[in-house]
Amino acid sequence: MSDPRPGGLLLELRGIRKRFGDLQVLDDVSLSIAPGEVVCVIGPSGSGKSTLLRCVNFLTPVDEGEVWFEGRRIEPPRHSSWNPFAGRPQVRELTRLRARIGMVFQHFNVFPHLTACENVMLGLTRVSGLGKAEARERARAQLERIGLLDKADEHPARLSGGQKQRLAIARALALGPTLMLFDEATSALDPELVGGVLAEMRKLAQDGMTMLVVTHEMQFAMEVADRVVFMDHGAIVEQGTPEHFRDPGNERTRAFLSAIL
Amino acid sequence: MFSYRLRWDLVADNVGGLVSGLVILLQITALGFALAMILGLVVAVARTARSPLLRGPALAYTELMRGIPLFLFLFLVYYGAAQVSPVVLSPFVAAVLALGLTGSGYATEIYRGALQAVDPGQREAAFAMGLTPGQAFRDVVLPQALRIAVPPGMNLLVALLKGSTFVSVIGVADVFYLSRIVSQRFFAPFEMYTVSGLMIIAVTLCLAGFAVLVEKRFARGDRTSS
């Protein structure tokens, strides 16, 4: 806890371990990200990539290890199985932190009972504390940015998968996050809809957003990432620039890449 | 040969009483249903809580309320409460309480199922954007759960309406109370009970139609897929 502030890093994961029952999903994983950096995590299914991403904002609480964000250690909520009020201060702190980290999910998770505009407004009114009118204005600006302004009053059921995912991106961006997490954001999309979402992500990277991206889109990783991380069996096997991954040193990395390319 | 002249004139003479009896039943049903749905939500939240200190009592309450026969519970609330406490309830209030409390056991299960049917990804998305657990529940999970709870909730309403026809046993002056009095005095049970039953069926049909309207209204925003 008395660790010095990690110099210049936006996010630092130190020695993260996570186990689900008998399965060691993450085994001593450390990873740091500098502001503005785009890091793509690749690896076979079940390698722990998504779990690692979910550990960043404690959607999956880590068993061991530290998560540092903007120079502060994030304390996991200490839930007690008996006292329903245990862990309140950590939850409050965690809530504040999560507002600064945007997350985009594989299955979009847009709110089906709200219109597109209301999806974006919810965080603005509840988290940022804006009034309805201002929130609506900002939400509409976000929708316009991603080309969904004409769908502002539609419910998600009336949107395509690609539109839902772009809406999810807009919803996250509206809160002005300093880090964006993408958890296989295009895996659930029909092939013809992948391009639009990737384009949105590329635009975001060009605008200087710090991004941690779990993806199967190797081409996207090669073009957009500053750094590529290859994970297997809950550990980081190899990391480096996209150029490095054109001729990776590790045997497992080579096997994985030749299998998917 | 069977020969008996049905006394429909008795029904005609008592139309006013039958209607006001029906209105009382509807009031008891509506208030009982409201009580059941409010209590049920509170208990369901406790039932799905992490802490066994909340879950345990909630489970016990639910099983008790679902297990106890309404008929018996009516007596217990009306006569029993007056016997062991200084509280003397009117038959009307006792009927609402008995109906609402037994109904709340079922309402709890309806809500619990509905809350669990909401995609966990919805809560995660709410958490990920920085909503507090309370906000995530109120703004994201609950509105979706309520949509899911509408059809079984309407079933419960119909069940409570039928259950409410027991309340004459504690002296609520409902349609059946009047039917009993009239049929005993003139020995004409067929006419009064038939008409009373038809009145209940008519209301049930209206409720079913109303349920369809409510479901349509709530289905506007898609409720399952995200």
Coordinates of C-alpha atoms in Angstrom, one line a residue:
Chain A
M1 CA 0.0 0.0 0.0
S2 CA 3.0 2.3 0.6
D3 CA 4.1 1.7 -3.0
P4 CA 5.2 4.8 -4.8
R5 CA 3.0 6.1 -7.5
P6 CA 3.9 4.2 -10.7
G7 CA 5.6 6.7 -12.8
G8 CA 3.6 7.9 -15.7
L9 CA 1.5 4.8 -16.0
L10 CA -2.3 5.0 -16.4
L11 CA -2.9 1.4 -15.4
E12 CA -0.7 -1.1 -13.7
L13 CA -1.6 -4.7 -12.9
R14 CA 0.8 -6.4 -10.6
G15 CA 0.9 -10.1 -10.0
I16 CA -2.8 -10.7 -10.7
R17 CA -4.1 -14.2 -9.8
K18 CA -7.6 -15.4 -10.2
R19 CA -9.0 -18.9 -9.8
F20 CA -12.5 -20.2 -10.5
G21 CA -12.8 -23.4 -8.5
D22 CA -10.0 -25.6 -9.6
L23 CA -9.2 -23.6 -12.6
Q24 CA -6.3 -21.1 -12.3
V25 CA -7.6 -18.5 -14.8
L26 CA -4.9 -15.9 -14.2
D27 CA -1.5 -16.9 -12.8
D28 CA 0.7 -14.0 -11.8
V29 CA -0.1 -11.6 -14.6
S30 CA 1.5 -8.2 -14.7
L31 CA 0.7 -5.6 -17.3
S32 CA 1.1 -1.8 -17.4
I33 CA -0.3 0.7 -19.8
A34 CA 0.9 4.3 -20.4
P35 CA -1.5 7.1 -21.2
G36 CA -2.5 7.1 -24.9
E37 CA -1.3 3.6 -25.4
V38 CA -3.3 1.0 -27.3
V39 CA -2.7 -2.5 -26.1
C40 CA -4.3 -5.5 -27.8
V41 CA -4.5 -8.8 -25.9
I42 CA -4.7 -11.9 -28.1
G43 CA -4.7 -15.6 -27.3
P44 CA -6.8 -18.8 -27.5
S45 CA -10.2 -19.1 -25.9
G46 CA -9.9 -19.7 -22.2
S47 CA -6.5 -18.1 -22.0
G48 CA -7.8 -15.6 -19.4
K49 CA -7.8 -12.5 -21.6
S50 CA -11.4 -11.5 -20.8
T51 CA -11.0 -12.3 -17.1
L52 CA -7.9 -10.0 -17.1
L53 CA -9.9 -7.2 -18.6
R54 CA -12.7 -7.7 -16.1
C55 CA -10.2 -7.6 -13.3
V56 CA -9.3 -4.1 -14.2
N57 CA -12.6 -2.6 -13.1
F58 CA -13.3 -5.5 -10.6
L59 CA -16.3 -6.9 -12.4
T60 CA -14.3 -10.0 -11.6
P61 CA -12.5 -9.3 -8.3
V62 CA -8.9 -10.5 -8.2
D63 CA -7.8 -13.1 -5.7
E64 CA -4.3 -11.8 -5.4
G65 CA -2.4 -8.9 -6.9
E66 CA -2.8 -5.2 -7.2
V67 CA -4.6 -3.0 -9.6
W68 CA -3.3 0.6 -9.9
F69 CA -5.1 3.2 -11.8
E70 CA -4.1 6.8 -12.2
G71 CA -1.5 6.3 -9.5
R72 CA -3.9 4.9 -7.0
R73 CA -4.3 1.4 -5.7
I74 CA -7.8 0.1 -6.2
E75 CA -9.1 -1.7 -3.1
P76 CA -11.3 -4.7 -3.8
P77 CA -14.7 -4.5 -2.0
R78 CA -14.5 -6.8 1.0
H79 CA -17.9 -8.4 0.9
S80 CA -18.9 -10.3 4.0
S81 CA -21.3 -13.2 3.5
W82 CA -23.0 -12.2 6.7
N83 CA -23.0 -8.4 7.0
P84 CA -24.9 -7.0 4.1
F85 CA -23.4 -3.6 4.7
A86 CA -19.8 -4.7 4.6
G87 CA -17.6 -3.3 1.9
R88 CA -19.6 -0.1 1.4
P89 CA -16.7 2.4 1.4
Q90 CA -14.8 0.3 -1.2
V91 CA -17.8 0.0 -3.3
R92 CA -18.2 3.8 -3.3
E93 CA -14.6 4.2 -4.3
L94 CA -14.9 1.5 -6.9
T95 CA -17.9 3.2 -8.3
R96 CA -16.0 6.4 -8.7
L97 CA -13.2 4.6 -10.5
R98 CA -15.5 2.6 -12.8
A99 CA -16.9 5.9 -14.1
R100 CA -13.4 6.7 -15.4
I101 CA -13.0 3.4 -17.2
G102 CA -15.3 2.7 -20.1
M103 CA -16.1 -0.8 -21.0
V104 CA -17.5 -2.4 -24.1
F105 CA -18.8 -6.0 -24.0
Q106 CA -19.0 -8.8 -26.5
H107 CA -22.8 -8.9 -26.2
F108 CA -23.2 -5.1 -26.1
N109 CA -25.3 -5.1 -22.9
V110 CA -27.1 -2.0 -24.0
F111 CA -30.2 -1.4 -21.9
P112 CA -33.2 -2.8 -23.8
H113 CA -35.8 -0.8 -21.9
L114 CA -34.3 2.5 -22.7
T115 CA -34.1 4.4 -26.0
A116 CA -30.7 4.9 -27.6
C117 CA -30.6 8.4 -26.3
E118 CA -31.6 7.3 -22.8
N119 CA -28.9 4.6 -22.8
V120 CA -26.3 7.4 -23.2
M121 CA -28.1 9.7 -20.8
L122 CA -28.3 7.3 -17.9
G123 CA -24.7 7.6 -16.9
L124 CA -24.6 11.4 -17.5
T125 CA -27.5 12.0 -15.1
R126 CA -26.7 9.3 -12.5
V127 CA -22.9 9.3 -12.6
S128 CA -21.9 12.7 -13.9
G129 CA -24.8 14.4 -12.2
L130 CA -26.0 16.4 -15.2
G131 CA -29.5 17.7 -15.5
K132 CA -31.8 16.1 -18.0
A133 CA -31.6 18.8 -20.6
E134 CA -27.8 19.0 -20.6
A135 CA -27.5 15.2 -20.5
R136 CA -29.8 14.9 -23.5
E137 CA -27.8 17.4 -25.4
R138 CA -24.5 15.6 -24.7
A139 CA -26.1 12.2 -25.4
R140 CA -27.3 13.5 -28.8
A141 CA -23.8 14.9 -29.6
Q142 CA -22.3 11.4 -28.8
L143 CA -25.0 9.7 -31.0
E144 CA -24.2 12.1 -33.8
R145 CA -20.5 11.4 -33.5
I146 CA -21.1 7.7 -34.1
G147 CA -23.8 8.3 -36.8
L148 CA -26.8 7.1 -34.7
L149 CA -28.6 10.4 -34.2
D150 CA -31.5 9.3 -36.4
K151 CA -31.9 6.3 -34.0
A152 CA -31.9 8.5 -30.8
D153 CA -35.5 7.6 -29.9
E154 CA -35.4 4.0 -31.0
H155 CA -35.2 1.1 -28.5
P156 CA -32.2 -1.2 -29.0
A157 CA -34.5 -4.0 -30.3
R158 CA -34.8 -1.8 -33.5
L159 CA -31.0 -1.6 -33.9
S160 CA -28.6 -3.9 -35.7
G161 CA -25.9 -5.6 -33.8
G162 CA -23.3 -3.2 -35.1
Q163 CA -25.5 -0.2 -34.2
K164 CA -26.0 -1.6 -30.7
Q165 CA -22.2 -2.0 -30.2
R166 CA -21.6 1.5 -31.5
L167 CA -24.3 2.7 -29.1
A168 CA -22.5 0.9 -26.3
I169 CA -19.3 2.7 -27.3
A170 CA -21.1 6.0 -27.3
R171 CA -22.6 5.3 -23.9
A172 CA -19.1 4.6 -22.4
L173 CA -17.5 7.6 -24.1
A174 CA -20.1 10.0 -22.9
L175 CA -18.7 9.8 -19.4
G176 CA -15.3 11.0 -20.6
P177 CA -13.3 7.9 -19.6
T178 CA -9.5 8.0 -19.5
L179 CA -9.3 4.3 -20.3
M180 CA -11.4 2.1 -22.6
L181 CA -11.7 -1.6 -22.2
F182 CA -13.0 -3.7 -25.2
D183 CA -13.9 -7.3 -24.5
E184 CA -14.1 -9.0 -27.9
A185 CA -16.3 -6.2 -29.1
T186 CA -16.8 -7.6 -32.5
S187 CA -17.0 -11.3 -31.8
A188 CA -20.8 -11.4 -31.6
L189 CA -21.3 -9.4 -34.8
D190 CA -22.2 -10.6 -38.3
P191 CA -19.2 -10.3 -40.5
E192 CA -20.5 -7.4 -42.5
L193 CA -21.1 -5.4 -39.3
V194 CA -17.6 -5.8 -37.9
G195 CA -16.1 -3.1 -40.0
G196 CA -18.2 -0.3 -38.6
V197 CA -17.3 -1.1 -35.0
L198 CA -13.6 -1.5 -35.8
A199 CA -13.7 1.8 -37.6
E200 CA -15.1 3.4 -34.5
M201 CA -12.4 1.9 -32.4
R202 CA -9.7 2.9 -34.8
K203 CA -11.0 6.5 -34.7
L204 CA -10.8 6.4 -31.0
A205 CA -7.2 5.2 -31.0
Q206 CA -6.3 7.9 -33.4
D207 CA -7.9 10.5 -31.0
G208 CA -5.4 9.4 -28.4
M209 CA -7.6 7.3 -26.2
T210 CA -5.9 4.7 -24.0
M211 CA -7.3 1.4 -24.9
L212 CA -7.0 -2.2 -23.6
V213 CA -8.5 -4.4 -26.3
V214 CA -9.2 -8.1 -26.1
T215 CA -9.7 -9.2 -29.7
H216 CA -9.6 -11.9 -32.3
E217 CA -9.2 -9.4 -35.1
M218 CA -5.4 -9.8 -35.8
Q219 CA -5.4 -7.3 -38.6
F220 CA -6.9 -4.7 -36.3
A221 CA -4.3 -5.5 -33.6
M222 CA -1.5 -5.3 -36.2
E223 CA -2.7 -1.9 -37.5
V224 CA -3.9 -0.1 -34.4
A225 CA -2.0 -1.5 -31.4
D226 CA 1.1 0.1 -30.0
R227 CA 1.7 -3.2 -28.2
V228 CA 0.4 -6.7 -28.6
V229 CA 0.1 -9.1 -25.7
F230 CA -0.2 -12.8 -26.2
M231 CA -1.8 -14.8 -23.4
D232 CA -2.1 -18.5 -22.9
H233 CA -3.1 -20.6 -19.9
G234 CA -3.6 -17.6 -17.7
A235 CA -0.2 -16.0 -18.3
I236 CA 1.4 -13.5 -20.6
V237 CA 3.6 -15.5 -22.9
E238 CA 5.0 -12.8 -25.1
Q239 CA 4.4 -9.1 -25.7
G240 CA 5.8 -6.6 -28.1
T241 CA 5.1 -4.3 -31.1
P242 CA 3.0 -5.5 -33.9
E243 CA 6.1 -5.8 -36.0
H244 CA 7.6 -8.2 -33.4
F245 CA 4.5 -10.4 -33.8
R246 CA 5.1 -10.8 -37.5
D247 CA 7.9 -13.1 -36.4
P248 CA 7.3 -14.0 -32.8
G249 CA 10.0 -15.7 -30.7
N250 CA 7.8 -18.0 -28.7
E251 CA 6.7 -21.4 -30.0
R252 CA 3.2 -21.1 -28.6
T253 CA 2.7 -17.7 -30.1
R254 CA 3.7 -18.9 -33.5
A255 CA 1.4 -21.9 -33.2
F256 CA -1.5 -19.6 -32.3
L257 CA -0.9 -17.1 -35.0
S258 CA -0.5 -19.7 -37.7
A259 CA -3.7 -21.3 -36.6
I260 CA -5.8 -18.2 -36.9
L261 CA -4.2 -16.4 -39.8
Chain B
M1 CA -91.0 -35.0 -13.1
F2 CA -88.8 -32.4 -11.7
S3 CA -90.7 -29.2 -11.4
Y4 CA -89.3 -26.1 -9.8
R5 CA -89.8 -22.5 -10.6
L6 CA -86.6 -20.6 -10.5
R7 CA -86.8 -17.4 -8.5
W8 CA -84.9 -15.0 -10.7
D9 CA -87.0 -12.3 -9.1
L10 CA -84.9 -12.7 -6.0
V11 CA -81.8 -11.8 -8.0
A12 CA -83.6 -8.8 -9.5
D13 CA -84.6 -7.7 -6.1
N14 CA -81.0 -7.8 -4.9
V15 CA -79.2 -6.4 -7.8
G16 CA -78.1 -3.4 -5.8
G17 CA -76.7 -5.5 -3.0
L18 CA -74.9 -7.9 -5.4
V19 CA -73.3 -5.0 -7.2
S20 CA -72.1 -3.3 -4.0
G21 CA -70.9 -6.7 -2.8
L22 CA -68.9 -7.1 -5.9
V23 CA -67.4 -3.6 -5.5
I24 CA -66.3 -4.6 -2.0
L25 CA -64.6 -7.8 -3.4
L26 CA -62.9 -5.7 -6.1
Q27 CA -61.6 -3.2 -3.4
I28 CA -60.3 -6.1 -1.3
T29 CA -58.6 -7.7 -4.3
A30 CA -57.1 -4.4 -5.5
L31 CA -55.7 -3.5 -2.1
G32 CA -54.6 -7.0 -1.3
F33 CA -52.8 -7.2 -4.7
A34 CA -51.1 -3.9 -4.1
L35 CA -50.0 -5.0 -0.7
A36 CA -48.8 -8.4 -2.1
M37 CA -46.8 -6.7 -4.9
I38 CA -45.1 -4.2 -2.6
L39 CA -44.3 -6.6 0.1
G40 CA -43.2 -9.2 -2.5
L41 CA -40.7 -6.9 -4.0
V42 CA -39.1 -6.1 -0.6
V43 CA -38.9 -9.8 0.3
A44 CA -37.6 -10.7 -3.2
V45 CA -34.8 -8.3 -2.8
A46 CA -33.9 -9.8 0.5
R47 CA -34.3 -13.3 -1.0
T48 CA -31.7 -12.5 -3.7
A49 CA -29.3 -10.8 -1.3
R50 CA -25.8 -12.1 -0.6
S51 CA -26.2 -12.3 3.2
P52 CA -27.9 -15.3 4.7
L53 CA -29.2 -13.0 7.4
L54 CA -31.5 -11.5 4.8
R55 CA -32.0 -14.6 2.6
G56 CA -33.0 -16.9 5.4
P57 CA -35.9 -15.0 6.9
A58 CA -37.1 -14.1 3.5
L59 CA -37.2 -17.7 2.5
A60 CA -39.0 -18.7 5.7
Y61 CA -41.5 -15.9 5.1
T62 CA -42.1 -16.9 1.5
E63 CA -42.6 -20.6 2.3
L64 CA -44.9 -19.7 5.2
M65 CA -47.1 -17.4 3.2
R66 CA -47.3 -19.8 0.3
G67 CA -48.0 -22.7 2.6
I68 CA -50.8 -21.3 4.7
P69 CA -54.3 -21.8 3.4
L70 CA -56.1 -18.5 2.8
F71 CA -59.2 -19.8 4.4
L72 CA -57.4 -20.5 7.7
F73 CA -55.4 -17.4 7.5
L74 CA -58.5 -15.2 7.3
F75 CA -59.7 -16.6 10.6
L76 CA -56.3 -16.3 12.1
V77 CA -56.0 -12.6 11.1
Y78 CA -59.5 -11.6 12.0
Y79 CA -60.3 -13.6 15.1
G80 CA -56.8 -14.6 16.2
A81 CA -55.3 -11.2 16.1
A82 CA -58.1 -9.8 18.2
Q83 CA -57.7 -12.6 20.7
V84 CA -53.9 -12.2 21.4
S85 CA -53.5 -8.4 20.8
P86 CA -55.4 -5.2 21.5
V87 CA -55.8 -4.8 17.7
V88 CA -59.3 -5.3 16.5
L89 CA -59.5 -5.3 12.8
S90 CA -62.6 -4.7 10.7
P91 CA -63.5 -7.6 8.5
F92 CA -62.5 -5.5 5.5
V93 CA -59.0 -4.7 6.8
A94 CA -58.5 -8.3 7.9
A95 CA -59.5 -9.5 4.5
V96 CA -57.1 -7.2 2.7
L97 CA -54.2 -8.2 5.1
A98 CA -54.9 -11.9 4.7
L99 CA -55.1 -11.7 1.0
G100 CA -52.1 -9.4 0.6
L101 CA -49.9 -11.4 3.0
T102 CA -50.6 -14.8 1.4
G103 CA -50.3 -13.2 -2.0
S104 CA -47.0 -11.7 -1.1
G105 CA -45.5 -15.2 -0.9
Y106 CA -46.3 -15.8 -4.5
A107 CA -45.3 -12.2 -5.5
T108 CA -41.9 -12.8 -4.0
E109 CA -41.4 -15.8 -6.2
I110 CA -42.6 -13.9 -9.3
Y111 CA -40.2 -11.1 -8.6
R112 CA -37.3 -13.5 -7.8
G113 CA -37.8 -15.3 -11.1
A114 CA -38.0 -12.0 -12.9
L115 CA -34.9 -10.6 -11.3
Q116 CA -33.0 -13.7 -12.1
A117 CA -34.2 -13.7 -15.7
V118 CA -32.6 -10.3 -16.3
D119 CA -29.3 -10.9 -18.2
P120 CA -26.4 -10.6 -15.7
G121 CA -24.6 -8.6 -18.4
Q122 CA -27.1 -5.7 -17.8
R123 CA -26.0 -5.3 -14.2
E124 CA -22.3 -5.6 -15.2
A125 CA -22.8 -2.9 -17.8
A126 CA -24.4 -0.7 -15.2
F127 CA -21.6 -1.3 -12.8
A128 CA -19.0 -0.8 -15.5
M129 CA -20.3 2.7 -16.2
G130 CA -20.1 3.7 -12.5
L131 CA -23.7 3.2 -11.3
T132 CA -23.9 2.3 -7.6
P133 CA -25.5 -1.0 -6.8
G134 CA -28.7 0.8 -5.8
Q135 CA -28.8 2.8 -9.1
A136 CA -28.0 -0.4 -11.1
F137 CA -31.0 -2.1 -9.5
R138 CA -33.4 0.8 -9.8
D139 CA -32.5 2.1 -13.2
V140 CA -31.4 -1.0 -15.1
V141 CA -32.4 -4.4 -13.4
L142 CA -35.8 -3.6 -11.9
P143 CA -37.4 -2.0 -14.9
Q144 CA -36.5 -5.0 -17.0
A145 CA -37.6 -7.4 -14.2
L146 CA -41.0 -5.7 -13.9
R147 CA -41.7 -6.3 -17.6
I148 CA -40.9 -10.0 -17.1
A149 CA -43.1 -10.0 -14.0
V150 CA -46.2 -8.6 -15.7
P151 CA -47.7 -11.9 -17.1
P152 CA -47.3 -13.9 -13.9
G153 CA -48.3 -10.8 -11.9
M154 CA -51.6 -10.7 -13.8
N155 CA -52.1 -14.4 -13.0
L156 CA -51.7 -13.6 -9.4
L157 CA -54.2 -10.8 -9.6
V158 CA -56.8 -13.2 -11.0
A159 CA -55.9 -15.8 -8.3
L160 CA -56.4 -13.2 -5.6
L161 CA -59.7 -12.2 -7.0
K162 CA -60.8 -15.8 -6.7
G163 CA -59.3 -16.0 -3.3
S164 CA -61.2 -12.9 -2.2
T165 CA -64.4 -14.9 -2.6
F166 CA -63.6 -16.5 0.7
V167 CA -63.8 -13.3 2.7
S168 CA -67.5 -13.6 3.5
V169 CA -66.5 -16.2 6.1
I170 CA -65.3 -13.5 8.4
G171 CA -68.4 -11.4 7.7
V172 CA -67.4 -9.1 4.8
A173 CA -70.6 -8.2 3.1
D174 CA -69.5 -9.3 -0.4
V175 CA -71.6 -11.0 -3.1
F176 CA -71.4 -14.4 -1.5
Y177 CA -72.4 -13.1 1.9
L178 CA -75.5 -11.7 0.4
S179 CA -76.1 -14.8 -1.7
R180 CA -76.0 -17.0 1.4
I181 CA -78.4 -14.8 3.3
V182 CA -80.9 -14.6 0.5
S183 CA -80.6 -18.3 -0.5
Q184 CA -81.1 -19.4 3.1
R185 CA -84.1 -17.3 3.6
F186 CA -85.9 -18.3 0.4
F187 CA -84.2 -21.6 -0.2
A188 CA -82.9 -20.4 -3.6
P189 CA -79.2 -21.1 -3.7
F190 CA -79.0 -21.9 -7.4
E191 CA -80.1 -18.5 -8.6
M192 CA -78.0 -16.3 -6.3
Y193 CA -74.8 -18.4 -6.5
T194 CA -75.1 -18.7 -10.2
V195 CA -75.4 -15.0 -10.7
S196 CA -72.6 -14.3 -8.2
G197 CA -70.3 -16.7 -10.0
L198 CA -71.1 -15.2 -13.3
M199 CA -70.3 -11.8 -11.9
I200 CA -66.8 -13.0 -10.8
I201 CA -66.2 -14.7 -14.2
A202 CA -67.1 -11.5 -16.0
V203 CA -64.6 -9.6 -13.9
T204 CA -62.0 -12.3 -14.5
L205 CA -62.5 -12.0 -18.2
C206 CA -62.2 -8.2 -18.0
L207 CA -58.9 -8.7 -16.1
A208 CA -57.6 -11.1 -18.7
G209 CA -58.3 -8.4 -21.4
F210 CA -56.7 -5.8 -19.2
A211 CA -53.6 -8.1 -18.8
V212 CA -53.2 -8.3 -22.5
L213 CA -53.3 -4.5 -22.8
V214 CA -50.7 -4.2 -20.0
E215 CA -48.4 -6.7 -21.5
K216 CA -48.6 -4.9 -24.9
R217 CA -47.8 -1.7 -23.2
F218 CA -44.8 -3.1 -21.4
A219 CA -43.5 -5.0 -24.3
R220 CA -42.8 -1.7 -26.2
G221 CA -39.1 -1.7 -25.3
D222 CA -37.8 -5.2 -26.1
R223 CA -37.4 -7.0 -22.8
T224 CA -35.1 -9.9 -23.5
S225 CA -32.5 -9.3 -26.1
S226 CA -30.0 -6.6 -25.6

